Short mmCIF file of N, CA and C in Angstrom, two decimals:
data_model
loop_
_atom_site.label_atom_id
_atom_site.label_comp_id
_atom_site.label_asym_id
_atom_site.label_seq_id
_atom_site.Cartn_x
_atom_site.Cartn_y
_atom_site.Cartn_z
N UNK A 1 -40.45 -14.33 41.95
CA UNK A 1 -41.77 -14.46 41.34
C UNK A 1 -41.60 -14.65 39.84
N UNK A 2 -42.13 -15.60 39.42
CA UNK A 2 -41.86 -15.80 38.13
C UNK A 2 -43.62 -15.42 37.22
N UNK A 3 -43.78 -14.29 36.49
CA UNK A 3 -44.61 -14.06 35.87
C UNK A 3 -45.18 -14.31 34.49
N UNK A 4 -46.21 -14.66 34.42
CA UNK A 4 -46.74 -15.82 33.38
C UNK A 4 -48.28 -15.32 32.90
N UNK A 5 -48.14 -15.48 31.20
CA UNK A 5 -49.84 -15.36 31.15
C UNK A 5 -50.30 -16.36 30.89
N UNK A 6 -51.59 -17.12 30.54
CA UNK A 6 -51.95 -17.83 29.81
C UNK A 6 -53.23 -18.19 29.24
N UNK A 7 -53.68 -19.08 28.00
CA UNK A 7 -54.75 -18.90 27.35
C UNK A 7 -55.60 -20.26 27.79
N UNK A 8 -56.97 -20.14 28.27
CA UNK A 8 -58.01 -21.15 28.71
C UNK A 8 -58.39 -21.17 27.55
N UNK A 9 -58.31 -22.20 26.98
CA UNK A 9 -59.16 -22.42 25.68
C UNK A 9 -59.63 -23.85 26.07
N UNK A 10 -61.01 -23.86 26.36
CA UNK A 10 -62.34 -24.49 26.48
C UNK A 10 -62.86 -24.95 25.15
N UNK A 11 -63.05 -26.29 25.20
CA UNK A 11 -63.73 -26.85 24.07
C UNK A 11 -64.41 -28.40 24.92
N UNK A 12 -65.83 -28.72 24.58
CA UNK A 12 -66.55 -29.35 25.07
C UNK A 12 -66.31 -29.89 26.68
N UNK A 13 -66.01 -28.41 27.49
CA UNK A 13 -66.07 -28.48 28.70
C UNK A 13 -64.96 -28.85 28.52
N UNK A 14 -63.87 -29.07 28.37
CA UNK A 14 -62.51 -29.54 28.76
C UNK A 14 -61.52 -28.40 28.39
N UNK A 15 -60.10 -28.40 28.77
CA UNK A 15 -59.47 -27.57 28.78
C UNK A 15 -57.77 -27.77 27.76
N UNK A 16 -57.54 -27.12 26.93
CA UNK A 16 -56.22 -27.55 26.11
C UNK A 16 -55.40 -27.32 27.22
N UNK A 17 -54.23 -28.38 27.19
CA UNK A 17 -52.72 -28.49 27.90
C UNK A 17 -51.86 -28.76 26.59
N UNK A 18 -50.63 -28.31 26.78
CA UNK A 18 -49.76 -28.82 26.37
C UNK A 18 -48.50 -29.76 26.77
N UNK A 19 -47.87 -30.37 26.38
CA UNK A 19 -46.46 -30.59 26.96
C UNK A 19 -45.22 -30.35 25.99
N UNK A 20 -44.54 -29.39 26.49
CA UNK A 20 -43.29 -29.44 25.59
C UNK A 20 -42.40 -30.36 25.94
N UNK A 21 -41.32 -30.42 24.60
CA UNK A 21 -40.31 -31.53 24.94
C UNK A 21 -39.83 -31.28 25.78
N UNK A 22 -39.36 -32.54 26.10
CA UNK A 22 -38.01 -32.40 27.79
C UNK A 22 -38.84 -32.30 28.87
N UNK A 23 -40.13 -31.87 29.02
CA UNK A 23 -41.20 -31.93 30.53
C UNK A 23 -41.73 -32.87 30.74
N UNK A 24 -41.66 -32.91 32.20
CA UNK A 24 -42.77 -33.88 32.80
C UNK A 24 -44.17 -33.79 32.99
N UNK A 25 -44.48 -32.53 32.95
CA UNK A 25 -45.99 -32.48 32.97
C UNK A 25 -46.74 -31.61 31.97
N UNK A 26 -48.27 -31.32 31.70
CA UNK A 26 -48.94 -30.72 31.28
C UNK A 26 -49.02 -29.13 31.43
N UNK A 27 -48.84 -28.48 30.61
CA UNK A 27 -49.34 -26.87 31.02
C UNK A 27 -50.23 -26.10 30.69
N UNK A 28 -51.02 -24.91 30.55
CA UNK A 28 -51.90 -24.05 29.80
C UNK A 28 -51.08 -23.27 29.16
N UNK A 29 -51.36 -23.61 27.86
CA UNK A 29 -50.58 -22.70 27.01
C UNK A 29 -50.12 -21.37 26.89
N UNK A 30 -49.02 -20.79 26.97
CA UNK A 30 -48.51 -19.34 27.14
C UNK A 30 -47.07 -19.19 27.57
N UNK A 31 -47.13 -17.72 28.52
CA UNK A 31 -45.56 -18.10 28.81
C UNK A 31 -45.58 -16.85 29.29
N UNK A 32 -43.77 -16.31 28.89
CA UNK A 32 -43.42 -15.01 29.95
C UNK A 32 -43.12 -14.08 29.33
N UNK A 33 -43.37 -12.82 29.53
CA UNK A 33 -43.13 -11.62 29.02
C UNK A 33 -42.05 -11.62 28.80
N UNK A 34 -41.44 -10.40 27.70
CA UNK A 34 -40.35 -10.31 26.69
C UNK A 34 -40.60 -9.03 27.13
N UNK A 35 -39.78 -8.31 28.05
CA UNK A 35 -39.34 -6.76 28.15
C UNK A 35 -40.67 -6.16 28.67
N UNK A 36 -40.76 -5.13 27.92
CA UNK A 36 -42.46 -4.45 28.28
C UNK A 36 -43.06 -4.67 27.79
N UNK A 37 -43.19 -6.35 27.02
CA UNK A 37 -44.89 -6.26 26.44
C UNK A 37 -46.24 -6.28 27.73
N UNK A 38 -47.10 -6.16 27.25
CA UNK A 38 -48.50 -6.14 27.71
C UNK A 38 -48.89 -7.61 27.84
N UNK A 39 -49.96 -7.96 29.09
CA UNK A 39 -50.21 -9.44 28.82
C UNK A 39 -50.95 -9.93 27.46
N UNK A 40 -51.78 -8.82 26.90
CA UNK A 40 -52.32 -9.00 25.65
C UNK A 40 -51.13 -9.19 24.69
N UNK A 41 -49.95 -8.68 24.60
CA UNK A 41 -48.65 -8.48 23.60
C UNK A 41 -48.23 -10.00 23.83
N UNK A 42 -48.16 -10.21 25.41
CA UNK A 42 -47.22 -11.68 25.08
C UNK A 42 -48.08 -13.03 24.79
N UNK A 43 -49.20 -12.67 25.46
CA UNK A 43 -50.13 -13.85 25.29
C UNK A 43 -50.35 -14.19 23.52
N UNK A 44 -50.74 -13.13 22.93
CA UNK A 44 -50.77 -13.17 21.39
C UNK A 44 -49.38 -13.93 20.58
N UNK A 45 -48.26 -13.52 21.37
CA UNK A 45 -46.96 -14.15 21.19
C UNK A 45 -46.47 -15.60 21.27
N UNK A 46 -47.22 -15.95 22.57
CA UNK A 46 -46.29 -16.45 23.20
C UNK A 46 -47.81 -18.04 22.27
N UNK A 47 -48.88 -17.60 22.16
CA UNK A 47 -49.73 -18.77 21.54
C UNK A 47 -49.54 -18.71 20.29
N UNK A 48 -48.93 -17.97 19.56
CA UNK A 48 -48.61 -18.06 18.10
C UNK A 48 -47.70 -18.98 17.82
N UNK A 49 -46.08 -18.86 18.89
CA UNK A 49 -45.58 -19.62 19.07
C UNK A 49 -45.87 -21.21 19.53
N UNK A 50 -46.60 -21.33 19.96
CA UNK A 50 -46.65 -22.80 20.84
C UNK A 50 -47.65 -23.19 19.75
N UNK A 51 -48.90 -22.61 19.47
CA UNK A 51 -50.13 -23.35 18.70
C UNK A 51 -50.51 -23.23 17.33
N UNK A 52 -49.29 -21.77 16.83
CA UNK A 52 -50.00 -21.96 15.76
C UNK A 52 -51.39 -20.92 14.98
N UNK A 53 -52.04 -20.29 15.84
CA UNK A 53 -52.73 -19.68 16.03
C UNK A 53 -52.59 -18.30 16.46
N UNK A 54 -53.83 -17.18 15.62
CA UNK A 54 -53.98 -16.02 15.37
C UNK A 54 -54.94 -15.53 16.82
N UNK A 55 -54.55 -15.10 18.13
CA UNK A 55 -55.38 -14.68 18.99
C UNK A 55 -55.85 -13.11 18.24
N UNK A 56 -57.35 -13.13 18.46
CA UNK A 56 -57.00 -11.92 17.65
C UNK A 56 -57.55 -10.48 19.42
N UNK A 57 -56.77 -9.98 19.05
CA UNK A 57 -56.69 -9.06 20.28
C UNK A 57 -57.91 -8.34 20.80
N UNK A 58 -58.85 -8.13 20.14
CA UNK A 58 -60.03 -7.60 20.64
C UNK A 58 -61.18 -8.53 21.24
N UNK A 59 -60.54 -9.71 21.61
CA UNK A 59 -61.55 -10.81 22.10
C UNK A 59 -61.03 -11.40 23.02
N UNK A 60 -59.53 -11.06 23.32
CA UNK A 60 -59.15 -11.43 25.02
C UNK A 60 -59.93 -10.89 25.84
N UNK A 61 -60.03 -11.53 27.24
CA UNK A 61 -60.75 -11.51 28.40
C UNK A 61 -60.15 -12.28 29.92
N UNK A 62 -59.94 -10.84 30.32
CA UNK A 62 -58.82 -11.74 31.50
C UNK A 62 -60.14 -12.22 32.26
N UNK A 63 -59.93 -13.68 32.88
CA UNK A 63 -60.24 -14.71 33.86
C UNK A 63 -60.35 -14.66 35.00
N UNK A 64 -59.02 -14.75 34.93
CA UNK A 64 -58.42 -14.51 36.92
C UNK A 64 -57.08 -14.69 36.95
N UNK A 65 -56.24 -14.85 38.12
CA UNK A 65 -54.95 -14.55 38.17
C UNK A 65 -54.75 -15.84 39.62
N UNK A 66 -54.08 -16.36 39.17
CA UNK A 66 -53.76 -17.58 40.01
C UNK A 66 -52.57 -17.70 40.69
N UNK A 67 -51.66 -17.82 41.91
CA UNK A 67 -50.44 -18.33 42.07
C UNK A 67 -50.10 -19.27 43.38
N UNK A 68 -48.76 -20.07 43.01
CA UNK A 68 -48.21 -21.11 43.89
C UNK A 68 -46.78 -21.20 43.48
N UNK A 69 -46.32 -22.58 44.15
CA UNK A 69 -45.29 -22.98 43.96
C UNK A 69 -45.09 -23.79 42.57
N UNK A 70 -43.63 -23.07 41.92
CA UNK A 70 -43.77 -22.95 40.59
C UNK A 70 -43.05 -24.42 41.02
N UNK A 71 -43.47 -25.14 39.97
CA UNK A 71 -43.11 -26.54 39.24
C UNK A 71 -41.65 -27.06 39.12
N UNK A 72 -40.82 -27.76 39.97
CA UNK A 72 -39.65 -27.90 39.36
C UNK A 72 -38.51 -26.92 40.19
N UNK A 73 -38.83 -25.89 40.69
CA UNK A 73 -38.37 -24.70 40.72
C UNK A 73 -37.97 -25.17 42.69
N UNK A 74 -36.48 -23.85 43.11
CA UNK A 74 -36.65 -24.08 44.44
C UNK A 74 -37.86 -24.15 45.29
N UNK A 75 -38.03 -24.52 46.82
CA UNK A 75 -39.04 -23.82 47.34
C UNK A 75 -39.30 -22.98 47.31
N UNK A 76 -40.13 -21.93 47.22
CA UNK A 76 -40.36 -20.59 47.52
C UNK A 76 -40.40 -19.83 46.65
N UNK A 77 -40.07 -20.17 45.12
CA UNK A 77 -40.28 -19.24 43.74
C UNK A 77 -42.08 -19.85 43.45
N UNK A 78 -42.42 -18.56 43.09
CA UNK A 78 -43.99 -18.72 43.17
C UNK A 78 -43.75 -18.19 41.79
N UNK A 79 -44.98 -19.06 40.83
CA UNK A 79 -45.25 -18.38 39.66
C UNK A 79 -46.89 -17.46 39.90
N UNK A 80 -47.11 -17.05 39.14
CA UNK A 80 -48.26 -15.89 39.03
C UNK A 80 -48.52 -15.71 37.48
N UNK A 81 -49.78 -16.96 37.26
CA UNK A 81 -50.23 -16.90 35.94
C UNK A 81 -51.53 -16.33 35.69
N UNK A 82 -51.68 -14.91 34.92
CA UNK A 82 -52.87 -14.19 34.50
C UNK A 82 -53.35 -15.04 33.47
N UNK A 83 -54.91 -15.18 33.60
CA UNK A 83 -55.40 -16.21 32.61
C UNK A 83 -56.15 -15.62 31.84
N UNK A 84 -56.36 -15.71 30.74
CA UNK A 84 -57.22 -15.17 29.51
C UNK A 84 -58.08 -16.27 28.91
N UNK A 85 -59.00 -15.80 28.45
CA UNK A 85 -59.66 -16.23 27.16
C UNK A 85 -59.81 -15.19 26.12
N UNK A 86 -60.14 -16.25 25.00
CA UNK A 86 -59.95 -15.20 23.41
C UNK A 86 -60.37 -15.85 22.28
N UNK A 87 -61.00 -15.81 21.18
CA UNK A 87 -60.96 -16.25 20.36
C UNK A 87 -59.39 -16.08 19.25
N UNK A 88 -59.69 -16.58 18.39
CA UNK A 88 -58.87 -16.79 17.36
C UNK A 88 -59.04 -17.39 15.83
N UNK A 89 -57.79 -17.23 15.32
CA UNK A 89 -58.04 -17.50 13.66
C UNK A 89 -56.88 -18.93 13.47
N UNK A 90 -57.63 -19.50 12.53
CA UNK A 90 -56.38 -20.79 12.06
C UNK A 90 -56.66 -22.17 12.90
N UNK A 91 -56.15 -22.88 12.68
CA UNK A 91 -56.81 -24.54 13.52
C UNK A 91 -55.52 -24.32 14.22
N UNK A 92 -55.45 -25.07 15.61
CA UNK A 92 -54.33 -25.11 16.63
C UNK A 92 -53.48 -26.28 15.85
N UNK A 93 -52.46 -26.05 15.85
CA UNK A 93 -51.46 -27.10 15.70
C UNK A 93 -49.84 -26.44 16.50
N UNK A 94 -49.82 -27.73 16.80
CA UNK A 94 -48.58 -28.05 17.99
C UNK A 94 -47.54 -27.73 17.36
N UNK A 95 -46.74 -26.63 17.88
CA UNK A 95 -45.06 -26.26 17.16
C UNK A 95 -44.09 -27.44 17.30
N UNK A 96 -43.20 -26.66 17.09
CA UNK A 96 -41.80 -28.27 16.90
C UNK A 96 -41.16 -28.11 18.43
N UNK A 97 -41.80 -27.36 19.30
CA UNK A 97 -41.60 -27.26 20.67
C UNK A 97 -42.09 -28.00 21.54
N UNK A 98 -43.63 -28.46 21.26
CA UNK A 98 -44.80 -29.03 21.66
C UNK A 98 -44.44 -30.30 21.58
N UNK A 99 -44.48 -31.12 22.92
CA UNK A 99 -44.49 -32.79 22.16
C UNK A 99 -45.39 -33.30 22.56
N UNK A 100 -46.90 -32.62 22.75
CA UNK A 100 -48.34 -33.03 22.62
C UNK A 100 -49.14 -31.94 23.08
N UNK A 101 -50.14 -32.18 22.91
CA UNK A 101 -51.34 -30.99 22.93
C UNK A 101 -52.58 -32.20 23.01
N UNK A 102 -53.66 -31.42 24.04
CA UNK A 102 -54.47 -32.19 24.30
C UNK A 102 -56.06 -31.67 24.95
N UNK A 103 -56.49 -31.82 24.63
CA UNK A 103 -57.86 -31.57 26.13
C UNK A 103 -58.32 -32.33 26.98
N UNK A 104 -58.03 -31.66 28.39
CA UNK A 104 -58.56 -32.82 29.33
C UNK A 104 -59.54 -31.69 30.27
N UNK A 105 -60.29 -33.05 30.58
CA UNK A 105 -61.26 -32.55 31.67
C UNK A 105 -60.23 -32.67 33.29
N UNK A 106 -61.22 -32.76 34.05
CA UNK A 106 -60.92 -32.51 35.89
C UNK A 106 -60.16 -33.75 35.97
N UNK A 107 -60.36 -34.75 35.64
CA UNK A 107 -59.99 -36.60 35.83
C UNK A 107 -58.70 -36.65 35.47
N UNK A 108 -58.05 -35.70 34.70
CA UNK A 108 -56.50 -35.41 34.42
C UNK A 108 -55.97 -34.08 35.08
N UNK A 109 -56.08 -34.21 36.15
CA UNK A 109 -55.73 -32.68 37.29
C UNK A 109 -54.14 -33.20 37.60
N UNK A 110 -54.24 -34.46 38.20
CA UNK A 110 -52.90 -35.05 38.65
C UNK A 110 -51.89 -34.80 37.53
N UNK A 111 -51.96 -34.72 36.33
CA UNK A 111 -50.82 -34.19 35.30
C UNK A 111 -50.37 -33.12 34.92
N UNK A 112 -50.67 -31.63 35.86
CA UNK A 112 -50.50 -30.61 35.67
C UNK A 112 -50.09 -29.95 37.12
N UNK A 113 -48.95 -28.77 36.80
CA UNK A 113 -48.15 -28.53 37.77
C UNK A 113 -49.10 -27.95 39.19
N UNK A 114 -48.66 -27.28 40.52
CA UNK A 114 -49.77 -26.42 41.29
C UNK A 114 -50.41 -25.34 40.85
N UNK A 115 -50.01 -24.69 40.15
CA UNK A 115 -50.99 -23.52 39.57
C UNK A 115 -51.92 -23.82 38.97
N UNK A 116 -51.07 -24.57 37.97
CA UNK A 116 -52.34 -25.20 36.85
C UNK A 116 -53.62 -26.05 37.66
N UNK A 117 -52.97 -26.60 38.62
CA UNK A 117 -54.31 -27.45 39.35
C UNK A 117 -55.20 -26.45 40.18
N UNK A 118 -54.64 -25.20 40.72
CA UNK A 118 -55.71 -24.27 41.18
C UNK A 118 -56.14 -23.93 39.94
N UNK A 119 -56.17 -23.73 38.89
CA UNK A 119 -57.34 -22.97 37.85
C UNK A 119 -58.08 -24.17 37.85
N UNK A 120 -57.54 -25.64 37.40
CA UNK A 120 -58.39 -26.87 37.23
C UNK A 120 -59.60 -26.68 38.35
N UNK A 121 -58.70 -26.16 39.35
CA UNK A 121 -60.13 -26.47 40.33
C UNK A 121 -61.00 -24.90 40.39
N UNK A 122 -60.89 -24.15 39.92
CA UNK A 122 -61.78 -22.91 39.80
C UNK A 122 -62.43 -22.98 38.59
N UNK A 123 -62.00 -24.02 37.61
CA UNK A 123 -63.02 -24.10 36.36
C UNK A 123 -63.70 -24.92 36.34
N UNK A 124 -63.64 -26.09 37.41
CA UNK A 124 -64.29 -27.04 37.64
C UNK A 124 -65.37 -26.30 38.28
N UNK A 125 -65.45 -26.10 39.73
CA UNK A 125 -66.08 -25.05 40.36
C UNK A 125 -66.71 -23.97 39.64
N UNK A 126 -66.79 -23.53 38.55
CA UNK A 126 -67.37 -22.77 37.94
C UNK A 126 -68.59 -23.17 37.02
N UNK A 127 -68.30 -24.61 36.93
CA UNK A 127 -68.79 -25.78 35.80
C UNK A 127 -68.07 -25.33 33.97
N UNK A 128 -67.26 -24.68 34.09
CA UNK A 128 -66.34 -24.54 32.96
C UNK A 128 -66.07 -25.84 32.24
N UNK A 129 -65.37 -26.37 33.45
CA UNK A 129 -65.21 -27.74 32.74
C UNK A 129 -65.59 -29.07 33.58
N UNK A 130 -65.55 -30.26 32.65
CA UNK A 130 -66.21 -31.43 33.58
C UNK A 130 -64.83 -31.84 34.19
#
């Protein structure tokens, strides 16, 4: 089981992805715990790193918790990504890790791994996003 948080950040109904270098596809920004942090500890971490940006901790809000077959990975390793929302401080900009950042609506589902396409389709379904 590979365990994962990550940040929904919604802007005119659409949803930020990233892609880091060396990948083939799109992700929701975040990543994996470092020892015993908290999902609030790594999520704050792990988007400082990638975006650039100040989550500020009293405005996370877990989502939901999603899992499948992780991306890339043998059969049978399932990731399990807790999803948040949060505000924040600072404009997003893409680290030297990032080799794009983007918002897409539902019409770009096909560019993001199986997990990521079950939240696509629970935020769609929610009318979160178009």
């Amino acid at each position: 089981m590979i365990d994962k948080v990550a940040l929904l950040c919604i802007k005119d109904k659409k949803i930020l992805m990233a892609k880091s270098r060396g990948k083939d596809v799109y992700y929701i920004p975040g990543g994996k715990r470092q020892g015993q942090e908290t999902d609030a500890e790594t999520l704050v971490r792990e988007i400082k790193e990638e975006l650039n940006v100040e989550l500020l901790p009293e405005s996370i809000k877990h989502y939901g918790v999603f899992e499948a077959q992780a991306h890339g990975k043998p059969l049978g390793t399932v990731v399990r990504m807790s999803c948040y929302m949060s505000e924040f401080k600072g404009e997003i900009e893409p680290s030297s890790e990032m080799q794009d950042i983007a918002y897409y609506d539902y019409r770009q589902r096909d560019i993001v791994g199986p997990v990521d396409q079950l939240i696509f389709d629970d935020l769609k379904s929610n009318g979160i996003i178009n």
